[in-house]
Amino acid sequence: MRPDNEVLIVGAGFGGIGAAIEFASLGIDDVAIVEREDDLGGTWHVNHYPGLAVDIASVTYSYSFEPNPFWSRLFAPGPELKRYAEHVAEKYDLTRRMEFGTSVTGARWDDESGLWTVSTADGATRTCRYLVTATGFLSQPSTPDFPGMDTFTGTVLHTAAWDDSVDLTGRRVAVIGTGATAVQLIPEAAEVAAELTVFQRTPIWVVPKIDFPIPRAVQRLFARIPATQRAVRLVNTSLLEMLMVFGVLHFRQARLGNKAGALLARAHLRAQVSDADLRRRLTPHYDLGCKRPTFSNSYFRAYTRPNVTLETDGIGRIEPDAVVTGDGRRIEIDTLVLATGFDLWDTNFPAFEIVGRDQLSLGAWWRESRFQAYQGITMPRYPNLLSLNSPYSYSGLSYFTTIEGQMRHIGRLFGELRRRGASTFEVTGEANDAFLDEVTDHLADSVFYLGNCAGSHSYYFNHQGEAALLRPNATLTTLRAMDTFPLDDYRFH
Ligand code: NA7
C-alpha cells in the first residue's frame, strides 16, 4: 500500500528540522512536517517573553554542520534563534514541506499494511510508513490551578503564551515561579513594573553569565574562516561537558567540582545581595545539578530594588485583584505572570496517543512498566516509529547534541533498511532491556541518586522518582553509540 507520505514528522522545531535534513541526505524525499503552531521554530517560535535568550552559548547551541557566524552575542537573544530556524529550514528546502496549524491527536500502527495512521484535530487522518515525533520536551505549558484563579480580573500571562501587546510598565505584577524562564524575565520586569512580587517555591542555583556582544570583526572572521568558530565551539562545548555532563553524571568523582560550583553561585549571590535573610531565602537546599542550573548577572540584583519583593510563604488563593499568601497576607496586583514551566511527564510522554503492535498504548506501557527507549529513540512493539523526545534521550549538554546523535542513528538505521531491501524496523525487546539496564547502572553514579535532590522539584525526575530524562553518557560516547549500535538490535522486514 502506498502511504500518503513515506515519512511524517510531527513538530517543526529544531528536532523535526534536524530529522528532515537527515532524511533529505538519505535521498528520502517524500517527507511532510506537521506543526501545531502557526510557524516553525518550536520553543523559539512559541516563547517570546521579555528577556528570552539561550542559556547555552550560541556557538554550541546550533547545528554543528550549520554554524551561524552572525550571532550578535555569546548568548543570543530568542528572536535570533527563531531567525536561525527559518534560515536552516529555507536552506534545506524544508519550508514547503511544512504544514502549520495541524495538531496531531493520535497515531495507530497497522501490522497488515505496515503503515501508521495519524489523526489530526480537524478530524482528518493520513498514513505514513515512518513516523517521527519531534514534539519537544518543554512544549506543554503547565498552568497550576490555584484556588480562586478564575476570579482574577487582571491580566494573566503564561511565559509560553506571552502577549506582546502587554506592557508591564507601571503595573503591579506578580510572577509565580523561579525557574530558568523567571530568571530571565524577572530582571526585565523589575526595571519597568511599579511593584513586582515574586512567588518562589524552590530557590534556583544561579551562576554568573559570561556574556558579551560578539564584535562585527569577529563575526566576519567566523564567516571567512569557519575553522575559527569551530575552535571556539570546541572550547565552549568541552567546558560545558565538564560542568553539565561530567559534573552531573559522575557526581562520585566530581563531588569537589560540584561543591566548587555551588560555592561560586553562593559567592555570586553574596556579591549582589547584602541582606542576609534575603540571601538565605534565595539559597537552594539541594545539590547543584539536580535541576537545570541557570546563568544570570542581574537576577539576584533585581531583588535588591525597592519595587521588588520575594515571597516564600506560598500562595493561599487568588482573589479578583490580589494574591493571598499562604500565611494570609493580601498582595494587590493587576498582572499575574505564570512562569510555571511545562508539564513534562504527564502530557508529553508521549504528546499524543500512540498505539503500536498488539494495540499497546505507548503512554500506558511507559507508565505501567518504566519509562524507556532504546538509545533514547525507538521502542519495541512500535515499528517504524522514531520518538525524538523520549526517556533517556536528552544529552545534558544541548538539544543540538541530542538531535545530531539521533540524526546519526536514523542514518545508520535507514542505511541498513535500504541494504536489506526492507521497509519495516523494530528494536528487539532484548536490546531495549539491555539499554535500560545500562542507563540505570550509569545513573547510579549521578547527582540524581548520590546527591541530595530531595525538594529540588526537578523536571529531570518523573513521578516514579526516576531521573529518566538525561542520557547518562558523555557526549562523545553517545555520538559514537549512535554511529555504531549493533544492527542486530533491530529486526527488519
Ligand atoms: P521550570 O524550570 O519548570 O520552572 C517552573 C517554575 O514554576 C519553578 O520555579 C516551579 O517551582 C514554579 N511552579 C510550578 N508550579 C508551581 C506551583 N503550583 N506553585 C508555585 N510555583 C510553581 O520552567 P521554566 O519555564 O522556568 O524553564 C524551563 C526550561 O527552559 C529550563 O530548564 C531551560 O532549559 C529553558 P518548583 O521549582 O517546582 O518548586
Coordinates of C-alpha atoms and ligand atoms in Angstrom, one line a residue:
M1 CA 0.0 0.0 0.0
R2 CA 1.2 3.5 -0.8
P3 CA 1.0 5.8 2.2
D4 CA 0.2 9.5 2.0
N5 CA 3.8 10.2 2.9
E6 CA 6.8 7.9 3.4
V7 CA 7.9 10.0 6.4
L8 CA 5.7 12.2 8.6
I9 CA 7.5 14.3 11.1
V10 CA 5.4 15.9 13.9
G11 CA 6.9 19.1 15.1
A12 CA 8.8 21.9 13.2
G13 CA 11.3 22.8 15.9
F14 CA 15.0 22.1 15.8
G15 CA 14.3 18.3 16.3
G16 CA 11.9 18.0 13.4
I17 CA 14.1 20.2 11.2
G18 CA 17.2 18.0 12.0
A19 CA 15.3 14.8 11.3
A20 CA 14.1 16.2 7.9
I21 CA 17.7 17.2 7.0
E22 CA 18.8 13.7 7.7
F23 CA 16.1 12.1 5.5
A24 CA 17.0 14.5 2.7
S25 CA 20.6 13.4 2.9
L26 CA 19.4 9.8 2.7
G27 CA 17.6 10.7 -0.5
I28 CA 14.2 10.2 1.1
D29 CA 12.1 12.9 -0.5
D30 CA 8.6 12.2 0.4
V31 CA 8.7 13.9 3.9
A32 CA 5.9 16.0 5.4
I33 CA 6.2 18.0 8.6
V34 CA 3.1 18.9 10.5
E35 CA 3.2 21.5 13.2
R36 CA 0.6 22.5 15.8
E37 CA 1.7 26.2 15.9
D38 CA 1.4 28.7 13.1
D39 CA 5.1 28.8 12.3
L40 CA 8.3 26.9 12.6
G41 CA 10.9 27.1 15.3
G42 CA 9.3 25.2 18.2
T43 CA 10.4 26.7 21.6
W44 CA 11.9 29.7 19.8
H45 CA 8.6 30.4 18.0
V46 CA 6.4 29.9 21.0
N47 CA 8.4 31.7 23.6
H48 CA 8.9 35.5 23.2
Y49 CA 8.7 36.8 26.8
P50 CA 10.9 39.8 27.7
G51 CA 14.5 38.8 28.3
L52 CA 14.3 35.5 26.4
A53 CA 17.8 34.3 25.4
V54 CA 19.6 31.0 25.1
D55 CA 21.3 29.7 28.2
I56 CA 23.9 27.6 26.3
A57 CA 26.3 29.8 24.4
S58 CA 25.2 30.1 20.8
V59 CA 28.4 28.7 19.2
T60 CA 27.3 25.4 20.9
Y61 CA 23.6 25.8 20.8
S62 CA 23.3 25.4 17.0
Y63 CA 23.7 22.6 14.4
S64 CA 27.5 21.8 14.1
F65 CA 27.0 21.4 10.4
E66 CA 25.3 24.7 10.0
P67 CA 27.2 27.3 12.1
N68 CA 25.9 30.8 12.2
P69 CA 28.8 33.3 12.2
F70 CA 26.5 36.2 12.9
W71 CA 25.2 35.6 16.5
S72 CA 25.1 39.1 18.0
R73 CA 26.1 37.9 21.5
L74 CA 27.7 34.9 23.1
F75 CA 24.2 34.0 24.4
A76 CA 21.9 35.0 21.5
P77 CA 18.5 36.6 22.2
G78 CA 15.5 34.4 21.4
P79 CA 14.5 36.1 18.2
E80 CA 17.9 35.3 16.6
L81 CA 17.2 31.6 17.3
K82 CA 13.9 31.9 15.5
R83 CA 15.6 33.5 12.5
Y84 CA 18.2 30.8 12.6
A85 CA 15.5 28.1 12.4
E86 CA 13.9 29.9 9.5
H87 CA 17.3 30.2 7.7
V88 CA 18.1 26.5 8.2
A89 CA 14.6 25.4 7.0
E90 CA 14.9 27.6 3.9
K91 CA 18.4 26.5 3.1
Y92 CA 17.4 22.8 3.2
D93 CA 14.2 23.4 1.3
L94 CA 12.0 22.3 4.2
T95 CA 9.6 25.1 4.5
R96 CA 7.5 23.9 1.6
R97 CA 7.1 20.5 3.3
M98 CA 5.7 22.1 6.5
E99 CA 2.0 22.3 7.3
F100 CA 1.2 24.7 10.2
G101 CA -1.8 24.7 12.5
T102 CA -2.1 21.0 12.3
S103 CA -2.4 19.3 15.7
V104 CA -1.8 15.6 15.8
T105 CA -4.1 13.8 18.2
G106 CA -3.2 10.2 17.7
A107 CA -1.2 7.6 15.7
R108 CA -2.0 3.9 15.3
W109 CA 0.2 1.2 13.7
D110 CA -1.4 -1.3 11.3
D111 CA 0.6 -4.5 11.0
E112 CA -1.0 -5.6 7.8
S113 CA -0.3 -2.5 5.8
G114 CA 2.9 -1.7 7.7
L115 CA 1.8 1.9 8.0
W116 CA 0.9 4.4 10.7
T117 CA -2.5 6.1 10.5
V118 CA -2.2 9.6 12.1
S119 CA -5.2 11.5 13.1
T120 CA -5.4 15.3 13.5
A121 CA -7.6 17.7 15.5
D122 CA -9.6 18.6 12.4
G123 CA -10.9 15.0 12.2
A124 CA -8.8 14.0 9.2
T125 CA -6.4 11.0 9.0
R126 CA -3.4 10.4 6.9
T127 CA -0.9 7.5 6.6
C128 CA 2.8 7.3 6.6
R129 CA 5.4 4.5 6.6
Y130 CA 7.7 6.1 9.1
L131 CA 6.5 8.4 11.9
V132 CA 8.9 10.8 13.7
T133 CA 7.7 12.5 16.8
A134 CA 9.6 15.7 17.4
T135 CA 7.2 17.3 19.8
G136 CA 9.8 18.7 22.2
F137 CA 10.3 18.2 25.9
L138 CA 9.1 21.6 27.2
S139 CA 6.2 22.2 24.9
Q140 CA 3.0 21.8 27.0
P141 CA 2.8 24.8 29.4
S142 CA 1.8 24.0 32.9
T143 CA -0.8 26.2 34.4
P144 CA -1.4 25.3 38.1
D145 CA -4.9 25.6 39.3
F146 CA -4.5 28.0 42.3
P147 CA -7.8 28.4 44.3
G148 CA -9.7 31.4 43.0
M149 CA -7.6 31.6 39.8
D150 CA -10.8 32.0 37.7
T151 CA -11.9 35.0 39.7
F152 CA -8.8 37.1 38.9
T153 CA -9.9 40.2 36.8
G154 CA -6.4 41.5 35.8
T155 CA -4.1 40.3 33.1
V156 CA -2.9 36.7 33.2
L157 CA 0.2 35.8 31.1
H158 CA 1.9 32.4 30.9
T159 CA 5.5 33.0 29.8
A160 CA 5.0 30.4 27.0
A161 CA 2.0 32.3 25.6
W162 CA 3.2 35.9 26.0
D163 CA 1.0 38.7 24.7
D164 CA 3.5 41.2 23.2
S165 CA 0.9 44.0 23.4
V166 CA 1.0 43.9 27.2
D167 CA 3.4 46.5 28.6
L168 CA 4.5 45.8 32.2
T169 CA 5.5 49.4 32.7
G170 CA 3.9 50.9 35.8
R171 CA 2.0 47.7 36.6
R172 CA 1.7 45.8 39.9
V173 CA 3.0 42.4 38.8
A174 CA 3.2 39.0 40.5
V175 CA 5.5 36.4 38.9
I176 CA 4.9 32.8 40.1
G177 CA 7.9 30.6 39.6
T178 CA 11.7 30.9 39.7
G179 CA 12.9 28.5 37.0
A180 CA 15.2 29.4 34.1
T181 CA 12.4 31.4 32.4
A182 CA 11.7 33.5 35.5
V183 CA 15.5 34.1 35.9
Q184 CA 15.5 35.8 32.5
L185 CA 12.2 37.6 32.9
I186 CA 12.4 39.0 36.4
P187 CA 15.2 41.5 35.9
E188 CA 13.3 42.8 32.8
A189 CA 10.1 43.1 34.7
A190 CA 11.8 44.7 37.7
E191 CA 13.1 47.5 35.5
V192 CA 9.7 48.7 34.5
A193 CA 7.0 47.4 36.9
A194 CA 5.7 49.7 39.6
E195 CA 5.8 46.8 42.0
L196 CA 7.0 43.2 41.4
T197 CA 6.3 40.4 43.7
V198 CA 8.0 37.0 43.0
F199 CA 6.4 33.9 44.4
Q200 CA 9.2 31.4 44.9
R201 CA 8.6 27.8 45.9
T202 CA 12.0 26.4 45.3
P203 CA 15.1 28.6 45.0
I204 CA 17.3 28.0 42.0
W205 CA 21.1 27.8 41.6
V206 CA 22.3 30.8 39.5
V207 CA 25.9 31.2 38.4
P208 CA 27.4 34.3 36.6
K209 CA 26.8 34.6 32.9
I210 CA 29.8 35.5 30.9
D211 CA 28.0 37.2 28.1
F212 CA 29.0 40.0 25.7
P213 CA 28.3 41.3 22.2
I214 CA 30.3 39.5 19.5
P215 CA 32.1 42.3 17.6
R216 CA 31.4 42.6 13.9
A217 CA 35.1 41.9 13.2
V218 CA 34.8 38.6 15.0
Q219 CA 31.6 37.7 13.1
R220 CA 33.4 38.4 9.8
L221 CA 36.3 36.3 10.9
F222 CA 33.9 33.4 11.7
A223 CA 32.2 33.8 8.3
R224 CA 35.5 34.0 6.4
I225 CA 37.4 31.3 8.3
P226 CA 34.8 28.9 9.7
A227 CA 37.6 26.9 11.5
T228 CA 37.9 29.8 13.9
Q229 CA 34.3 29.4 15.0
R230 CA 34.6 25.6 15.2
A231 CA 37.6 26.1 17.5
V232 CA 35.5 28.4 19.8
R233 CA 32.7 25.9 19.7
L234 CA 35.1 23.1 20.7
V235 CA 36.4 25.0 23.7
N236 CA 33.0 26.1 24.9
T237 CA 31.5 22.6 24.4
S238 CA 34.3 21.0 26.3
L239 CA 33.8 23.3 29.2
L240 CA 30.1 22.7 29.3
E241 CA 30.7 18.9 29.0
M242 CA 32.8 19.2 32.2
L243 CA 30.2 21.3 34.0
M244 CA 26.9 20.0 32.8
V245 CA 27.6 16.4 31.8
F246 CA 30.6 15.1 33.8
G247 CA 29.8 17.1 36.9
V248 CA 26.2 15.8 36.9
L249 CA 26.7 12.2 35.8
H250 CA 29.9 11.4 37.7
F251 CA 29.0 13.0 41.0
R252 CA 31.0 10.4 42.8
Q253 CA 34.2 11.6 41.1
A254 CA 33.2 15.2 40.6
R255 CA 31.9 15.9 44.1
L256 CA 34.5 18.5 44.8
G257 CA 34.0 20.3 41.5
N258 CA 30.2 20.3 42.2
K259 CA 30.8 21.8 45.6
A260 CA 33.1 24.5 43.9
G261 CA 30.2 25.3 41.5
A262 CA 27.8 25.8 44.4
L263 CA 30.4 28.0 46.2
L264 CA 30.7 30.1 43.0
A265 CA 26.9 30.5 42.9
R266 CA 26.8 31.4 46.7
A267 CA 29.6 34.0 46.1
H268 CA 27.6 35.4 43.2
L269 CA 24.6 35.8 45.5
R270 CA 26.7 37.3 48.3
A271 CA 28.2 39.9 45.8
Q272 CA 24.7 41.0 44.7
V273 CA 22.6 40.8 47.9
S274 CA 23.8 42.2 51.2
D275 CA 20.6 41.3 53.2
A276 CA 21.4 38.0 54.9
D277 CA 17.8 37.0 55.3
L278 CA 17.1 37.6 51.6
R279 CA 20.2 35.6 50.7
R280 CA 19.1 32.7 53.0
R281 CA 15.7 32.6 51.2
L282 CA 17.4 32.6 47.8
T283 CA 19.8 29.8 48.6
P284 CA 18.9 26.3 47.4
H285 CA 18.9 23.3 49.7
Y286 CA 19.6 20.7 47.1
D287 CA 22.8 19.9 45.2
L288 CA 23.8 21.9 42.1
G289 CA 22.8 19.8 39.0
C290 CA 19.7 18.2 40.5
K291 CA 17.8 20.8 38.5
R292 CA 18.8 22.7 35.4
P293 CA 21.2 25.5 36.8
T294 CA 20.8 28.9 35.3
F295 CA 23.1 31.8 34.3
S296 CA 22.4 35.4 35.0
N297 CA 24.2 38.6 36.2
S298 CA 21.1 40.5 37.0
Y299 CA 18.6 38.0 38.7
F300 CA 19.8 38.3 42.3
R301 CA 20.3 42.1 42.0
A302 CA 16.7 42.5 40.9
Y303 CA 15.6 41.6 44.4
T304 CA 17.5 44.5 45.9
R305 CA 15.4 47.0 44.1
P306 CA 12.8 48.8 46.3
N307 CA 10.0 47.8 44.0
V308 CA 10.7 44.1 44.2
T309 CA 9.6 41.6 46.9
L310 CA 10.4 38.0 47.3
E311 CA 7.6 35.9 48.7
T312 CA 8.3 32.5 50.1
D313 CA 5.2 31.8 52.2
G314 CA 3.3 30.1 49.3
I315 CA 0.1 31.0 47.6
G316 CA -3.1 30.6 49.5
R317 CA -5.5 31.8 46.9
I318 CA -6.0 34.3 44.1
E319 CA -8.7 37.0 44.5
P320 CA -10.0 39.3 41.8
D321 CA -7.3 41.8 42.4
A322 CA -4.7 40.1 44.6
V323 CA -2.7 37.1 45.5
V324 CA -3.2 36.0 49.1
T325 CA -0.1 34.4 50.6
G326 CA -0.1 31.1 52.5
D327 CA 0.0 33.0 55.7
G328 CA -2.9 35.2 54.8
R329 CA -1.3 38.4 53.6
R330 CA -3.1 40.1 50.6
I331 CA -0.8 41.5 47.9
E332 CA -2.7 43.6 45.4
I333 CA -1.7 43.1 41.8
D334 CA -3.1 43.8 38.3
T335 CA -0.9 41.4 36.3
L336 CA -0.3 37.8 37.1
V337 CA 2.7 36.2 35.2
L338 CA 2.8 32.4 35.3
A339 CA 6.5 31.4 34.9
T340 CA 5.3 27.9 36.0
G341 CA 7.1 26.0 33.3
F342 CA 5.9 22.9 31.5
D343 CA 4.1 19.7 32.1
L344 CA 6.7 17.2 31.0
W345 CA 5.8 13.8 32.4
D346 CA 2.0 13.9 32.4
T347 CA 1.3 15.2 29.0
N348 CA 4.5 15.0 26.9
F349 CA 5.5 11.3 27.1
P350 CA 4.1 10.9 24.5
A351 CA 2.5 14.2 23.4
F352 CA -0.4 12.3 21.8
E353 CA -1.7 8.8 21.9
I354 CA 0.5 6.3 20.1
V355 CA -0.8 2.8 19.7
G356 CA 1.7 0.2 18.4
R357 CA 1.5 -3.6 17.8
D358 CA -0.9 -5.6 20.0
Q359 CA -3.0 -2.4 20.5
L360 CA -0.4 -1.3 23.1
S361 CA -0.6 2.4 24.0
L362 CA 2.9 3.9 24.5
G363 CA 1.8 6.2 27.3
A364 CA 0.2 3.3 29.2
W365 CA 3.2 1.0 28.6
W366 CA 5.7 3.6 29.9
R367 CA 3.6 4.2 33.0
E368 CA 2.8 0.6 33.7
S369 CA 6.4 -0.6 33.3
R370 CA 9.1 2.0 33.2
F371 CA 9.9 5.0 31.0
Q372 CA 12.3 3.6 28.5
A373 CA 13.5 3.9 24.9
Y374 CA 16.4 2.1 23.1
Q375 CA 19.2 4.7 22.6
G376 CA 16.5 7.3 23.5
I377 CA 14.8 6.9 20.2
T378 CA 12.9 3.6 19.5
M379 CA 10.7 1.2 21.4
P380 CA 9.9 -2.5 20.9
R381 CA 6.3 -3.0 19.6
Y382 CA 6.4 0.4 17.9
P383 CA 7.7 -0.4 14.4
N384 CA 8.8 2.4 12.2
L385 CA 8.5 5.0 15.0
L386 CA 11.3 7.4 15.8
S387 CA 10.5 9.2 19.0
L388 CA 13.0 12.0 19.4
N389 CA 11.8 13.2 22.8
S390 CA 12.0 10.0 24.7
P391 CA 13.2 8.9 28.1
Y392 CA 17.0 8.9 28.3
S393 CA 17.3 10.8 25.1
Y394 CA 18.4 14.2 26.3
S395 CA 22.1 14.9 26.2
G396 CA 22.7 17.1 29.2
L397 CA 24.8 19.4 27.0
S398 CA 22.5 20.9 24.5
Y399 CA 19.4 19.9 22.5
F400 CA 21.5 20.1 19.3
T401 CA 23.8 17.4 20.6
T402 CA 20.7 15.3 21.3
I403 CA 19.3 15.8 17.8
E404 CA 22.6 15.3 16.0
G405 CA 23.1 12.0 17.8
Q406 CA 19.6 11.0 16.7
M407 CA 20.3 12.0 13.1
R408 CA 23.2 9.6 13.1
H409 CA 21.0 6.9 14.5
I410 CA 18.5 7.5 11.7
G411 CA 21.2 7.5 9.1
R412 CA 22.6 4.1 10.2
L413 CA 19.2 2.5 10.6
F414 CA 17.9 3.6 7.2
G415 CA 21.2 2.6 5.6
E416 CA 20.6 -0.9 6.8
L417 CA 16.9 -0.9 5.8
R418 CA 18.0 0.0 2.3
R419 CA 20.8 -2.6 2.3
R420 CA 18.4 -5.3 3.2
G421 CA 15.6 -4.0 0.9
A422 CA 13.4 -3.9 4.0
S423 CA 10.7 -1.4 4.8
T424 CA 10.0 -2.1 8.5
F425 CA 12.2 -1.9 11.5
E426 CA 11.6 -2.6 15.1
V427 CA 14.0 -2.7 18.0
T428 CA 14.2 -6.0 19.8
G429 CA 13.0 -6.3 23.4
E430 CA 16.4 -7.7 24.5
A431 CA 18.3 -4.7 23.1
N432 CA 15.8 -2.3 24.7
D433 CA 16.1 -4.1 28.1
A434 CA 19.9 -4.1 27.9
F435 CA 19.9 -0.4 27.2
L436 CA 17.6 0.3 30.1
D437 CA 19.9 -1.7 32.4
E438 CA 22.9 0.1 31.1
V439 CA 21.4 3.6 31.7
T440 CA 20.1 2.6 35.1
D441 CA 23.6 1.4 36.1
H442 CA 25.3 4.6 34.9
L443 CA 22.8 6.8 36.6
A444 CA 23.7 5.3 40.0
D445 CA 26.9 7.5 39.9
S446 CA 25.0 10.7 39.1
V447 CA 24.0 13.6 41.3
F448 CA 20.4 12.5 40.9
Y449 CA 21.0 9.4 43.1
L450 CA 24.2 10.1 45.0
G451 CA 23.5 13.8 45.7
N452 CA 20.8 15.5 47.7
C453 CA 18.0 16.2 45.2
A454 CA 15.1 16.0 47.7
G455 CA 13.0 19.1 47.5
S456 CA 14.5 20.2 44.2
H457 CA 11.2 19.7 42.3
S458 CA 13.3 19.0 39.3
Y459 CA 11.7 18.1 36.0
Y460 CA 14.5 15.7 35.4
F461 CA 12.6 13.2 37.7
N462 CA 9.4 11.5 36.7
H463 CA 6.6 10.8 39.2
Q464 CA 8.2 7.4 40.0
G465 CA 11.2 9.3 41.2
E466 CA 13.4 8.1 38.3
A467 CA 15.7 10.6 36.6
A468 CA 14.6 9.3 33.2
L469 CA 15.2 12.3 31.0
L470 CA 19.0 12.6 30.6
R471 CA 21.1 10.0 28.8
P472 CA 23.8 9.2 31.2
N473 CA 26.7 9.1 28.8
A474 CA 29.5 11.5 27.8
T475 CA 28.5 13.3 24.6
L476 CA 31.2 11.6 22.5
T477 CA 30.2 8.2 23.9
T478 CA 26.6 8.9 22.8
L479 CA 27.6 10.1 19.3
R480 CA 29.8 7.0 18.9
A481 CA 27.0 4.7 20.1
M482 CA 24.6 6.3 17.6
D483 CA 27.1 5.6 14.8
T484 CA 27.9 2.0 15.8
F485 CA 24.9 0.4 17.6
P486 CA 24.7 -3.3 16.7
L487 CA 22.4 -3.6 13.7
D488 CA 21.1 -6.9 15.2
D489 CA 19.4 -4.8 17.8
Y490 CA 16.7 -4.3 15.2
R491 CA 14.5 -6.7 13.4
F492 CA 14.0 -5.8 9.7
H493 CA 11.1 -6.9 7.5
Ligands
NA7_1 P1 10.7 25.3 35.2 O1 12.2 25.2 35.3 O2 10.0 24.0 35.3 O3 10.3 26.3 36.4 C1 8.9 26.4 36.7 C2 8.8 27.3 38.0 O4 7.5 27.4 38.4 C3 9.5 26.6 39.2 O5 10.2 27.6 39.9 C4 8.4 26.0 39.9 O6 8.6 25.8 41.3 C5 7.3 27.0 39.7 N1 6.0 26.4 39.9 C6 5.4 25.5 39.1 N2 4.2 25.1 39.6 C7 4.1 25.9 40.8 C8 3.0 26.0 41.7 N3 1.9 25.2 41.7 N4 3.2 26.8 42.8 C9 4.3 27.5 42.9 N5 5.3 27.5 42.0 C10 5.2 26.7 40.9 O7 10.3 26.0 33.9 P2 11.0 27.3 33.1 O8 10.0 27.7 32.1 O9 11.4 28.3 34.1 O10 12.2 26.7 32.4 C11 12.1 25.6 31.5 C12 13.4 25.4 30.8 O11 13.6 26.4 29.8 C13 14.7 25.5 31.5 O12 15.1 24.4 32.3 C14 15.7 25.7 30.4 O13 16.1 24.5 29.9 C15 15.0 26.5 29.5 P3 9.3 24.4 41.8 O14 10.7 24.5 41.4 O15 8.5 23.3 41.1 O16 9.0 24.5 43.3

